[in-house]
Amino acid sequence: MSTLLTLVAQGLRQGLRDKTVILFGFVVPLVLMFVFNLVFGDTDEREFEPLTVAVGAQAGDQMVGVVTDVLGDLDSETLDVTVVEVDPDESRAMVADGDAGLAIVFPDNFGGAAQMGTPTTVDVRRGEDAGVEADVVLSVVDGILQQFGDAATTARAGLAEGLDAEQLAQVAQASVEGAGYAIEEGQADDQQLSAGGALVAGQAGLFLLFTVSFGVTALLVERENGTLARLRSLPLPAWQITTAKALVSFLTGMLSTGVLLTAGGFLFGASFGSLIPVALLVASVAAAATSVMFLIARVARTSEQAGVATSIVSIVLGVGGGAFFPISAAGALAGVLDLNPVAALLRGLGITSAGGGVADIGVPVAIMLGFAVVMLLVSRLVPDRGAMA
Amino acid sequence: MTSTPDDVLVVDHLVRRFGDFTAVDDVSFRIAPGETYGLLGPNGAGKTTAISVIAGLLKADGGSVTIAGETMRPDAVSVKRHIGLVPQDLALYPDLSARENLVFFAKLYGLRGKELASRVDEVLETIGLADRAKDLSKEYSGGMKRRLNIGVGLLHRPTLLILDEPTVGVDPQSRNSILEAVEALSGEGMAVLYTTHYMEEAERLCDRIGIIDTGQLRAEGTRDELIRLTGGTDTIRLGGRVDTTGQEEAARSMRTLHGVERVDADRHSLSLTVHDAPTLVAEVVRMAAEAGMKLTDVEISRPDLESVFLHVTGKALRD
């Protein structure tokens, strides 16, 4: 066992002295993360502009009051909405003058028409500078009006069924109160990484494949340098030579990915969750990446061939796994994409970043380890043309 | 082939094929303790393949290799403790210093602690790199790299040192240094298997020599035993001026000497085919002088391994 440790220590020392390993394992991915973050990284940080909504309606209309109350509730830390109730003409004038971004003008007797389910029109005016904030308000108003329509329909159905006036009033009131809206901050999917987090994780996953390749293709380099023959003439089992290279690849990959996730997370404000589940994910993806490199070392005749094959495999798995941008597919292709260890890493980090623990990352870990097992089996089956021949 | 229980290496009817090509074809030889055995043959003769099988890098397709009583196979571990391999190609880590290279391989040979440190220092002295031990090996000259390459094979004091063409591409000074180191190791009792296509190296270093060509061991023995295969005669050539009568008189008297097989004369010289020229040359010169020859030069030619190789293979060693 001490000879195995000697071989591993030697491999790590060579790796750390190899400027290419440092460059591809740490420097290039960090630089790329920085560049990509400058280009794409502000999508999470959009802030809504303040919006003044001028509501023009007949005074005392209770249904309009419901709408203005709901719009008033939209005002929060995220959405800055100010609702002013004015007469219809003034509301249009405010938009025209730029004093309001949005005017919503209700017709006279809007409340009565809404209660009866009579068709009516609400006039909306957008200001020239109204942005997505106005769209949000309008979608809320649209929802409220839909609720009013549903309530009127419900009331008519009740009337047809012979409900008395008190019962009808309760049903209609329930429908209207059900139209309450509230906005809560949160993520669309609590298992998705933020844009910055996805960028950091994707680049870490992509360059992991390059980093681990240095350990395994070192077998080919050693054969070309003659040191592999010398090692095989020494009194140590042949499996220790191969295992040492695998361990060097695995450890270098873990170190590189760990550093990139930590540094990238710090630089771009991304959090990946608790240490233990993240470490388990990193170890699993490093194992998967190492297994691919063993297959390459088996079929490549020279270190140059191995380098080209590594680049192709890394780009395919990296892009397919969403290292640069999310990839979606349907059917069988979607299933294949799901088996990509880089995609599994990103999915796993999404779970851990949302607070998931070891028990929650079973699927991505199983995908990565399964991938590693399959690659190792395949590497044993293909004819050996490379370093292990 | 006769082997004894004390033999360090016994190669018995060894065969190694690559597809239809037989690289080593029924080769047998042995090496006794302290003996230096040379495998002499041209490039492509099968020397390196034979060594690869002997060192456990390749599996034999037939026959066997026994080292210190243990059978060598690629997956054998303990038997490899007996050998130190110095491959033909440099097998060093260029980004490590000489000391770091030696320490790494010494650890793999199982050396630890003070034993490791002292043995590394000894080897650095032996190969003459003690003062450059901290320099990266990629900064060394070709000769220094060759010496370090040999040093790695010496670390664990192997019973059998296998050197595969260790002087290829080396300057004359480093070459001499390497040959001196091999002579010293042999003097210490280490068995050495030495492959080369330089006959002068084989003549200088080897107690016994095997002549290998097209994968077959064509002849084997000491230098003198091999020379005898060619008929074993030397040539003495006397150059100078003499009249015809004197020349005939000299030739007649020389033919009476024991060991002289033939005397040929031309206008300016006499050429004698003899056994053991060094013991006859003084008497031959005296006879020439008595016959009135005014000698301008005396040249002795003895058969060498080149002649032997030509004799047993029908082609020159350098072909």
XYZ file of C-alpha atoms in Angstrom:
708
model
C 0.000 0.000 0.000
C 2.899 2.348 0.691
C 4.003 1.994 -2.929
C 0.505 3.044 -4.024
C 0.761 6.156 -1.851
C 4.219 6.860 -3.291
C 2.806 6.648 -6.821
C -0.135 8.905 -5.933
C 2.111 11.462 -4.244
C 4.377 11.494 -7.277
C 1.396 11.945 -9.615
C 0.036 14.838 -7.568
C 3.442 16.483 -7.451
C 3.746 16.196 -11.216
C 0.259 17.622 -11.631
C 0.982 20.599 -9.427
C 4.218 21.273 -11.317
C 2.389 21.042 -14.619
C 1.336 24.566 -15.523
C -1.269 23.178 -17.936
C -3.115 21.532 -15.056
C -3.149 24.785 -13.089
C -4.244 26.683 -16.182
C -7.110 24.384 -17.207
C -8.043 23.301 -13.710
C -8.274 26.685 -12.081
C -7.341 29.792 -14.068
C -9.292 29.383 -17.333
C -12.603 28.349 -15.711
C -12.435 31.240 -13.261
C -11.729 33.697 -16.057
C -14.590 32.235 -18.121
C -16.941 32.430 -15.160
C -16.026 36.079 -14.737
C -16.571 36.859 -18.424
C -19.872 34.964 -18.619
C -21.071 36.569 -15.438
C -20.400 40.006 -16.906
C -22.456 39.091 -19.970
C -25.292 37.028 -18.519
C -25.010 37.267 -14.792
C -27.405 40.170 -14.040
C -30.611 38.348 -14.968
C -31.307 37.557 -11.324
C -30.876 41.139 -10.212
C -33.606 42.925 -12.272
C -35.388 45.615 -10.254
C -38.876 46.866 -11.141
C -39.368 50.567 -11.734
C -41.920 52.418 -9.555
C -45.352 52.549 -11.203
C -48.238 54.932 -10.611
C -51.633 53.503 -11.567
C -54.449 56.011 -12.090
C -57.809 54.306 -11.475
C -60.702 56.262 -12.985
C -64.200 55.234 -11.901
C -67.545 56.418 -10.652
C -67.280 57.313 -6.995
C -68.593 54.737 -4.557
C -68.412 51.709 -6.870
C -67.685 48.844 -4.442
C -66.377 46.471 -7.125
C -63.879 49.080 -8.295
C -62.902 49.422 -4.655
C -62.071 45.721 -4.587
C -59.777 46.201 -7.582
C -57.963 49.215 -6.110
C -57.500 47.431 -2.797
C -55.869 44.463 -4.537
C -53.634 46.718 -6.608
C -52.659 48.565 -3.454
C -51.610 45.262 -1.921
C -49.171 44.724 -4.810
C -46.964 47.431 -3.372
C -44.044 45.621 -1.735
C -40.219 45.543 -1.610
C -40.278 43.997 -5.068
C -42.978 45.967 -6.835
C -43.399 49.674 -6.124
C -47.026 50.427 -7.086
C -48.884 53.614 -6.190
C -52.665 53.634 -6.839
C -54.479 56.945 -7.177
C -58.244 57.090 -7.542
C -59.375 59.938 -9.815
C -62.184 60.567 -12.247
C -61.918 58.871 -15.660
C -60.799 61.906 -17.646
C -58.139 62.812 -15.153
C -56.732 59.308 -15.172
C -56.277 59.486 -18.954
C -54.707 62.921 -18.600
C -52.230 61.658 -16.016
C -50.975 59.017 -18.444
C -50.811 61.527 -21.252
C -48.808 63.907 -19.023
C -46.510 61.181 -17.833
C -47.760 61.455 -14.222
C -48.965 57.865 -14.295
C -47.624 54.834 -16.144
C -50.997 53.172 -16.408
C -54.608 54.307 -16.428
C -57.477 51.889 -15.745
C -60.852 53.457 -16.510
C -63.967 51.630 -15.329
C -67.319 52.493 -16.924
C -70.193 53.917 -14.914
C -72.120 51.271 -12.961
C -69.247 48.837 -13.384
C -70.152 47.172 -10.102
C -73.720 46.485 -11.158
C -72.694 45.099 -14.515
C -70.111 42.880 -12.853
C -72.601 41.505 -10.386
C -75.108 40.788 -13.102
C -72.542 39.339 -15.452
C -73.408 41.920 -18.066
C -70.649 42.436 -20.668
C -68.745 45.660 -20.061
C -65.471 47.224 -21.108
C -62.589 48.462 -18.950
C -60.453 51.043 -20.729
C -56.694 50.758 -20.211
C -54.078 53.360 -21.213
C -50.335 52.636 -21.026
C -47.777 55.355 -20.735
C -44.904 55.477 -23.217
C -42.414 54.450 -20.555
C -44.554 51.746 -18.985
C -42.542 48.557 -18.758
C -42.965 45.096 -17.429
C -44.374 46.542 -14.192
C -47.500 47.630 -16.115
C -47.788 44.113 -17.555
C -47.741 42.672 -14.053
C -50.499 45.054 -12.880
C -52.618 44.366 -15.954
C -52.323 40.613 -15.515
C -53.537 41.034 -11.949
C -56.477 43.202 -13.080
C -57.319 40.653 -15.738
C -57.399 37.966 -13.081
C -59.695 40.010 -10.865
C -62.100 40.676 -13.701
C -62.121 36.986 -14.478
C -63.026 36.317 -10.852
C -65.868 38.820 -11.096
C -67.168 37.021 -14.155
C -66.955 33.676 -12.354
C -68.841 35.097 -9.364
C -71.632 36.440 -11.606
C -71.925 33.105 -13.327
C -72.065 31.354 -9.975
C -74.785 33.732 -8.790
C -76.891 33.182 -11.896
C -76.550 29.453 -11.433
C -77.674 29.817 -7.821
C -80.662 31.883 -8.875
C -81.621 29.215 -11.354
C -81.430 26.682 -8.558
C -83.837 28.747 -6.424
C -81.459 30.168 -3.793
C -82.871 33.059 -1.786
C -81.382 36.557 -1.875
C -79.320 36.118 1.284
C -77.808 32.893 0.022
C -77.044 34.472 -3.345
C -75.317 37.380 -1.642
C -73.113 34.983 0.350
C -72.150 33.057 -2.769
C -71.320 36.188 -4.711
C -69.378 37.646 -1.785
C -67.374 34.430 -1.450
C -66.502 34.560 -5.136
C -65.347 38.138 -4.905
C -63.317 37.614 -1.725
C -61.718 34.650 -3.394
C -60.214 37.069 -5.820
C -57.678 38.251 -3.238
C -54.145 38.509 -4.544
C -50.823 38.441 -2.748
C -47.258 38.409 -4.001
C -44.636 36.376 -2.171
C -40.984 36.439 -3.081
C -39.477 33.157 -4.018
C -37.901 31.138 -6.817
C -39.919 29.743 -9.661
C -38.410 26.310 -8.959
C -36.762 25.761 -5.604
C -34.413 23.176 -7.156
C -32.920 25.447 -9.776
C -29.614 27.220 -9.404
C -29.476 30.967 -9.807
C -27.951 32.174 -13.071
C -24.618 32.860 -11.347
C -24.716 29.527 -9.539
C -25.492 27.639 -12.752
C -22.619 29.416 -14.468
C -20.133 28.536 -11.737
C -21.338 24.932 -11.461
C -21.418 24.464 -15.233
C -17.904 25.730 -15.751
C -16.651 23.668 -12.817
C -18.262 20.567 -14.314
C -16.894 21.257 -17.788
C -13.322 21.916 -16.728
C -13.384 19.002 -14.323
C -13.292 16.788 -17.409
C -10.152 18.544 -18.621
C -8.528 18.432 -15.212
C -9.008 14.720 -14.592
C -7.693 13.931 -18.049
C -4.206 14.960 -16.999
C -3.958 12.179 -14.455
C -5.150 9.407 -16.739
C -3.401 10.498 -19.919
C -0.246 10.636 -17.811
C -0.256 6.864 -18.403
C 0.196 7.516 -22.113
C 2.862 10.119 -21.467
C 4.676 7.695 -19.179
C 4.612 5.071 -21.883
C 6.044 7.554 -24.392
C 8.701 8.631 -21.867
C 9.633 5.031 -21.053
C 8.859 5.374 -17.357
C 5.834 3.079 -17.626
C 8.072 0.195 -18.723
C 10.390 0.888 -15.823
C 7.481 1.029 -13.378
C 6.250 -2.321 -14.680
C 9.664 -3.847 -14.081
C 9.511 -2.852 -10.411
C 8.349 -5.219 -7.676
C 4.812 -3.851 -7.413
C 1.471 -5.126 -8.744
C 0.491 -3.647 -12.116
C -2.926 -2.627 -10.783
C -1.271 -0.175 -8.411
C 0.107 1.821 -11.338
C -3.337 2.182 -12.917
C -5.080 2.766 -9.609
C -2.587 5.476 -8.680
C -3.338 7.339 -11.903
C -7.059 7.040 -11.237
C -6.645 8.373 -7.716
C -4.515 11.274 -8.955
C -7.217 12.128 -11.489
C -9.967 11.812 -8.922
C -8.208 13.884 -6.269
C -7.138 16.565 -8.751
C -10.690 16.726 -10.065
C -12.155 17.040 -6.587
C -9.653 19.730 -5.651
C -10.260 21.679 -8.845
C -14.060 21.459 -8.599
C -14.049 22.283 -4.911
C -11.874 25.335 -5.461
C -13.951 26.503 -8.439
C -17.266 26.131 -6.604
C -15.890 27.930 -3.560
C -14.153 30.709 -5.463
C -16.964 31.063 -8.001
C -19.578 31.086 -5.291
C -17.676 33.765 -3.417
C -17.058 35.916 -6.481
C -20.569 35.676 -7.908
C -22.619 35.409 -4.762
C -23.779 31.838 -5.389
C -24.427 29.431 -2.549
C -24.490 25.686 -3.147
C -25.668 24.554 0.272
C -24.217 22.326 2.963
C -20.675 21.047 2.688
C -21.323 17.309 3.018
C -23.916 16.878 0.242
C -21.943 19.223 -2.033
C -18.765 17.214 -1.332
C -20.645 14.021 -2.149
C -21.776 15.509 -5.465
C -18.251 16.678 -6.286
C -16.812 13.261 -5.454
C -19.441 11.560 -7.609
C -18.863 13.780 -10.641
C -15.085 13.414 -10.245
C -15.527 9.628 -10.271
C -17.680 9.855 -13.391
C -15.188 12.108 -15.169
C -12.268 9.856 -14.232
C -14.062 6.832 -15.640
C -14.468 8.575 -19.017
C -10.771 9.295 -19.119
C -9.972 5.638 -18.531
C -11.943 4.781 -21.626
C -9.988 7.404 -23.576
C -6.669 6.124 -22.223
C -7.707 2.670 -23.378
C -8.442 3.594 -26.982
C -6.006 6.461 -27.644
C -2.595 5.416 -28.919
C -0.795 8.631 -28.048
C -1.140 11.482 -25.589
C -2.005 13.757 -28.537
C -4.910 11.511 -29.516
C -6.007 11.437 -25.889
C -5.903 15.238 -25.742
C -8.123 15.590 -28.801
C -10.565 12.955 -27.525
C -10.669 14.642 -24.123
C -11.542 17.990 -25.697
C -14.358 16.479 -27.759
C -15.839 14.505 -24.862
C -15.537 17.453 -22.488
C -17.278 19.871 -24.821
C -20.053 17.382 -25.672
C -20.735 16.473 -22.037
C -20.292 20.067 -20.891
C -22.637 21.619 -23.440
C -25.106 18.736 -23.174
C -25.048 19.100 -19.409
C -25.852 22.809 -19.509
C -22.422 24.198 -18.710
C -23.020 27.234 -20.926
C -26.826 27.422 -21.196
C -29.749 25.196 -20.230
C -30.444 22.346 -22.648
C -33.939 20.877 -22.916
C -35.238 17.989 -24.961
C -38.185 15.648 -25.122
C -38.593 11.910 -25.264
C -35.632 9.567 -25.407
C -33.166 12.403 -25.957
C -34.281 13.989 -22.707
C -33.554 10.710 -20.952
C -30.074 10.608 -22.472
C -29.399 14.196 -21.423
C -30.483 13.345 -17.899
C -27.749 10.684 -17.741
C -25.055 13.279 -18.402
C -22.916 13.600 -15.252
C -22.507 17.361 -15.752
C -26.293 17.756 -15.902
C -26.595 15.557 -12.826
C -24.079 17.744 -11.015
C -26.035 20.891 -11.843
C -29.277 19.237 -10.780
C -27.719 18.031 -7.553
C -26.276 21.453 -6.759
C -29.690 22.956 -7.451
C -31.131 20.659 -4.793
C -28.414 21.417 -2.264
C -28.611 25.153 -2.929
C -32.319 24.971 -2.045
C -31.410 23.387 1.279
C -31.463 19.744 0.217
C -29.327 17.263 2.124
C -27.655 13.953 1.371
C -30.998 12.149 1.310
C -32.312 14.492 -1.372
C -29.493 14.029 -3.894
C -29.794 10.282 -4.326
C -30.876 10.480 -7.968
C -28.072 12.729 -9.296
C -25.478 10.843 -7.232
C -26.801 7.522 -8.551
C -26.650 8.853 -12.133
C -23.033 9.968 -11.756
C -21.855 6.798 -10.019
C -23.822 4.657 -12.458
C -22.179 6.523 -15.306
C -18.780 5.791 -13.753
C -19.524 2.082 -13.411
C -20.760 1.805 -17.005
C -17.721 3.652 -18.370
C -15.349 1.423 -16.392
C -17.100 -1.684 -17.660
C -16.954 -0.421 -21.242
C -13.270 0.450 -20.840
C -12.625 -3.144 -19.798
C -14.439 -4.485 -22.847
C -12.932 -2.367 -25.621
C -9.625 -3.504 -27.127
C -6.707 -1.858 -25.387
C -4.671 0.203 -27.849
C -3.300 2.697 -25.385
C -1.340 3.023 -22.179
C -2.501 -0.191 -20.620
C -1.552 -2.372 -23.581
C 22.927 -25.299 -22.341
C 24.176 -26.361 -18.940
C 22.978 -24.423 -15.949
C 23.794 -24.692 -12.292
C 21.628 -23.996 -9.240
C 23.754 -20.918 -8.579
C 22.961 -19.270 -11.898
C 21.364 -15.864 -11.476
C 19.563 -16.021 -14.802
C 18.460 -19.044 -16.781
C 16.764 -18.384 -20.121
C 15.436 -21.653 -21.455
C 14.146 -22.022 -25.025
C 12.548 -18.591 -24.908
C 10.058 -17.699 -27.647
C 8.206 -14.449 -28.175
C 6.019 -13.705 -31.177
C 4.194 -10.616 -32.443
C 1.488 -12.029 -34.666
C 3.236 -14.073 -37.321
C 6.605 -12.516 -36.590
C 8.865 -14.404 -34.201
C 11.037 -11.809 -32.491
C 12.768 -14.225 -30.121
C 13.162 -17.753 -31.420
C 14.205 -20.519 -29.045
C 16.863 -18.546 -27.200
C 18.692 -20.155 -24.281
C 21.560 -18.868 -22.134
C 22.489 -18.455 -18.499
C 24.408 -15.987 -16.370
C 26.400 -16.920 -13.284
C 26.881 -14.612 -10.270
C 29.391 -11.860 -11.005
C 29.354 -12.644 -14.706
C 28.754 -10.067 -17.423
C 26.940 -11.556 -20.368
C 26.642 -9.638 -23.602
C 23.910 -10.020 -26.175
C 25.548 -8.748 -29.342
C 23.499 -8.163 -32.428
C 22.415 -5.522 -34.914
C 19.348 -3.336 -34.484
C 16.196 -5.432 -34.819
C 17.947 -8.661 -33.869
C 15.590 -9.313 -30.939
C 17.755 -8.066 -28.082
C 15.247 -5.626 -26.604
C 12.361 -8.071 -26.973
C 14.379 -10.732 -25.182
C 15.175 -8.275 -22.404
C 11.531 -7.214 -22.144
C 10.521 -10.821 -21.531
C 13.371 -11.371 -19.092
C 12.363 -8.212 -17.158
C 8.713 -9.252 -17.037
C 7.427 -6.534 -19.357
C 6.265 -9.039 -21.965
C 4.849 -12.506 -21.622
C 6.775 -15.370 -23.162
C 5.039 -17.417 -25.831
C 7.279 -20.337 -25.076
C 10.129 -21.370 -22.830
C 10.903 -19.848 -19.463
C 12.946 -17.252 -17.627
C 14.215 -18.038 -14.152
C 15.920 -15.415 -12.020
C 17.527 -16.420 -8.732
C 15.430 -19.571 -8.795
C 12.093 -17.784 -9.333
C 10.106 -17.868 -12.560
C 9.595 -14.480 -14.183
C 6.148 -13.530 -15.440
C 4.621 -10.089 -16.073
C 2.367 -10.438 -13.030
C 5.111 -11.725 -10.740
C 6.156 -9.312 -8.029
C 8.762 -10.867 -5.749
C 11.051 -12.042 -8.558
C 11.283 -8.462 -9.824
C 13.125 -7.524 -6.631
C 16.147 -9.344 -8.061
C 16.441 -7.253 -11.206
C 17.458 -3.713 -12.002
C 16.354 -2.691 -15.487
C 18.073 0.071 -17.412
C 15.917 0.497 -20.509
C 17.291 1.644 -23.836
C 15.084 4.738 -23.792
C 15.559 7.162 -20.947
C 13.016 6.308 -18.251
C 13.156 9.371 -16.033
C 10.810 12.101 -14.873
C 12.189 15.243 -16.525
C 10.509 17.613 -14.074
C 12.166 15.953 -11.112
C 15.755 16.430 -10.010
C 18.213 13.536 -10.015
C 17.741 13.094 -6.280
C 13.933 13.235 -6.564
C 13.983 10.640 -9.347
C 16.178 8.347 -7.283
C 14.147 8.827 -4.088
C 10.896 8.070 -5.940
C 12.164 4.829 -7.457
C 13.945 3.854 -4.224
C 10.637 4.099 -2.364
C 9.022 1.854 -4.949
C 11.840 -0.651 -4.353
C 10.857 -0.559 -0.690
C 13.722 1.509 0.691
C 12.858 3.815 3.584
C 14.418 6.245 6.041
C 18.177 6.360 6.519
C 18.742 3.384 4.246
C 16.999 5.225 1.432
C 18.922 8.457 2.001
C 22.309 6.774 2.220
C 21.660 4.544 -0.801
C 20.585 7.523 -2.914
C 23.778 9.351 -1.901
C 25.866 6.296 -2.800
C 24.273 5.956 -6.208
C 24.700 9.678 -6.924
C 28.415 9.236 -6.183
C 28.634 6.105 -8.320
C 27.112 7.809 -11.353
C 29.004 11.029 -10.772
C 26.007 13.298 -10.294
C 26.349 14.156 -6.604
C 27.177 17.780 -7.342
C 24.194 18.163 -9.711
C 21.716 16.185 -7.627
C 19.303 19.080 -7.161
C 19.127 20.036 -10.831
C 16.099 18.958 -12.832
C 16.965 15.986 -14.980
C 15.617 17.731 -18.088
C 18.491 20.191 -17.735
C 21.119 17.423 -17.939
C 23.262 16.531 -20.933
C 22.513 13.285 -22.774
C 25.349 11.513 -20.982
C 24.235 12.676 -17.557
C 20.702 11.473 -18.256
C 22.104 8.095 -19.314
C 24.065 7.838 -16.082
C 21.010 8.743 -14.032
C 19.052 6.160 -16.017
C 21.585 3.545 -14.924
C 21.582 4.835 -11.353
C 17.873 4.103 -10.961
C 18.554 0.454 -11.776
C 21.234 0.207 -9.098
C 19.265 1.575 -6.162
C 18.236 -1.730 -4.587
C 21.496 -3.556 -5.281
C 19.918 -6.004 -7.717
C 21.209 -9.525 -8.197
C 20.894 -9.068 -11.947
C 21.439 -5.737 -13.668
C 19.920 -5.583 -17.143
C 21.352 -2.872 -19.387
C 19.723 -2.431 -22.778
C 22.100 -0.506 -25.055
C 22.982 1.999 -22.329
C 25.502 3.963 -24.413
C 23.350 4.748 -27.439
C 23.701 8.409 -28.328
C 26.284 9.132 -25.643
C 29.470 11.195 -26.070
C 32.778 9.295 -25.781
C 33.576 10.654 -22.319
C 30.232 9.676 -20.842
C 30.386 6.358 -22.657
C 33.690 5.549 -21.022
C 32.280 6.613 -17.669
C 29.333 4.250 -18.124
C 31.558 1.353 -19.148
C 33.779 1.938 -16.117
C 30.714 1.914 -13.874
C 29.562 -1.409 -15.348
C 33.036 -2.883 -14.879
C 33.023 -1.754 -11.255
C 29.599 -3.280 -10.603
C 30.657 -6.531 -12.162
C 33.742 -6.456 -9.982
C 31.494 -6.195 -6.948
C 29.831 -9.487 -7.877
C 26.712 -8.252 -9.648
C 25.533 -10.320 -12.597
C 25.059 -8.123 -15.669
C 23.117 -8.739 -18.862
C 24.342 -6.215 -21.388
C 22.932 -5.731 -24.867
C 24.796 -3.765 -27.472
C 25.548 -3.535 -31.134
C 29.004 -2.104 -30.412
C 31.462 -5.022 -30.584
C 34.164 -3.062 -28.748
C 31.861 -2.696 -25.734
C 31.088 -6.395 -25.748
C 34.789 -7.234 -26.027
C 35.699 -4.891 -23.193
C 32.947 -5.751 -20.710
C 31.629 -9.230 -21.285
C 32.862 -12.497 -19.850
C 30.683 -14.337 -22.292
C 28.891 -13.153 -25.387
C 25.811 -14.388 -27.193
C 25.534 -13.431 -30.846
C 21.899 -12.861 -31.710
C 20.413 -12.283 -35.133
C 16.849 -12.541 -36.476
C 15.718 -13.599 -33.022
C 18.048 -16.589 -32.793
C 21.154 -17.069 -30.669
C 23.681 -18.006 -33.372
C 26.748 -18.509 -31.207
C 27.783 -18.187 -27.586
C 30.957 -18.298 -25.589
C 33.935 -16.320 -24.364
C 35.604 -13.976 -26.802
C 38.369 -16.495 -27.515
C 35.888 -19.328 -27.954
C 33.991 -17.262 -30.492
C 37.174 -16.258 -32.291
C 38.082 -19.891 -32.675
C 34.886 -20.372 -34.627
C 36.394 -18.303 -37.402
C 39.514 -20.483 -37.572
C 41.366 -18.313 -35.137
C 44.291 -17.087 -37.252
C 46.070 -13.710 -37.035
C 47.847 -11.773 -39.722
C 51.326 -10.173 -39.512
C 52.193 -7.794 -42.335
C 55.773 -6.599 -42.790
C 56.263 -3.618 -45.065
C 59.615 -2.406 -46.455
C 62.221 -2.750 -49.151
C 64.145 -5.925 -49.988
C 65.528 -7.636 -53.086
C 63.850 -10.771 -54.446
C 66.454 -13.137 -53.105
C 66.237 -11.714 -49.623
C 62.490 -11.833 -49.664
C 62.453 -15.494 -50.661
C 65.020 -16.295 -47.987
C 62.953 -14.534 -45.323
C 59.779 -16.283 -46.381
C 61.478 -19.675 -46.391
C 62.852 -19.278 -42.887
C 59.536 -17.895 -41.558
C 57.620 -20.910 -42.824
C 59.727 -23.084 -40.509
C 58.406 -21.283 -37.443
C 55.856 -23.120 -35.304
C 52.495 -21.387 -35.623
C 53.032 -19.964 -39.087
C 50.553 -21.367 -41.549
C 51.306 -19.353 -44.673
C 53.607 -16.630 -45.965
C 52.654 -14.518 -48.976
C 55.035 -12.083 -50.616
C 54.573 -9.177 -52.927
C 56.876 -6.444 -54.112
C 56.994 -4.422 -50.928
C 55.715 -6.654 -48.164
C 55.397 -10.026 -46.571
C 52.063 -11.213 -45.180
C 52.016 -14.072 -42.665
C 48.969 -16.070 -41.557
C 49.775 -17.240 -38.041
C 48.356 -18.513 -34.777
C 48.961 -16.127 -31.851
C 50.671 -13.247 -33.622
C 51.943 -11.445 -30.475
C 54.234 -14.367 -29.539
C 55.665 -14.623 -33.060
C 56.102 -11.032 -34.122
C 59.550 -10.476 -32.566
C 61.036 -13.572 -34.214
C 59.490 -12.705 -37.561
C 60.958 -9.192 -37.461
C 64.409 -10.615 -36.619
C 64.248 -13.012 -39.575
C 63.249 -10.217 -41.928
C 66.156 -8.100 -40.775
C 68.595 -10.970 -41.211
C 67.296 -11.439 -44.772
C 68.142 -7.799 -45.538
C 64.680 -6.302 -45.367
C 64.572 -2.612 -44.469
C 61.272 -2.558 -42.554
C 59.098 0.527 -42.733
C 56.059 -0.848 -40.826
C 54.786 -3.897 -38.949
C 51.044 -4.525 -38.655
C 49.245 -7.202 -36.658
C 45.597 -8.026 -37.417
C 43.599 -10.298 -35.119
C 40.042 -11.518 -35.775
C 37.392 -9.662 -33.770
C 33.719 -10.088 -32.975
C 32.893 -8.382 -36.237
C 34.654 -11.255 -37.967
C 32.785 -13.696 -35.775
C 29.460 -12.111 -36.560
C 30.241 -12.210 -40.258
C 31.287 -15.827 -39.920
C 28.164 -17.040 -38.078
C 25.495 -14.884 -39.754
C 26.958 -14.236 -43.165
C 26.544 -10.485 -42.799
C 28.320 -7.594 -41.145
C 27.298 -6.450 -37.643
C 26.610 -2.911 -38.838
C 24.334 -4.030 -41.686
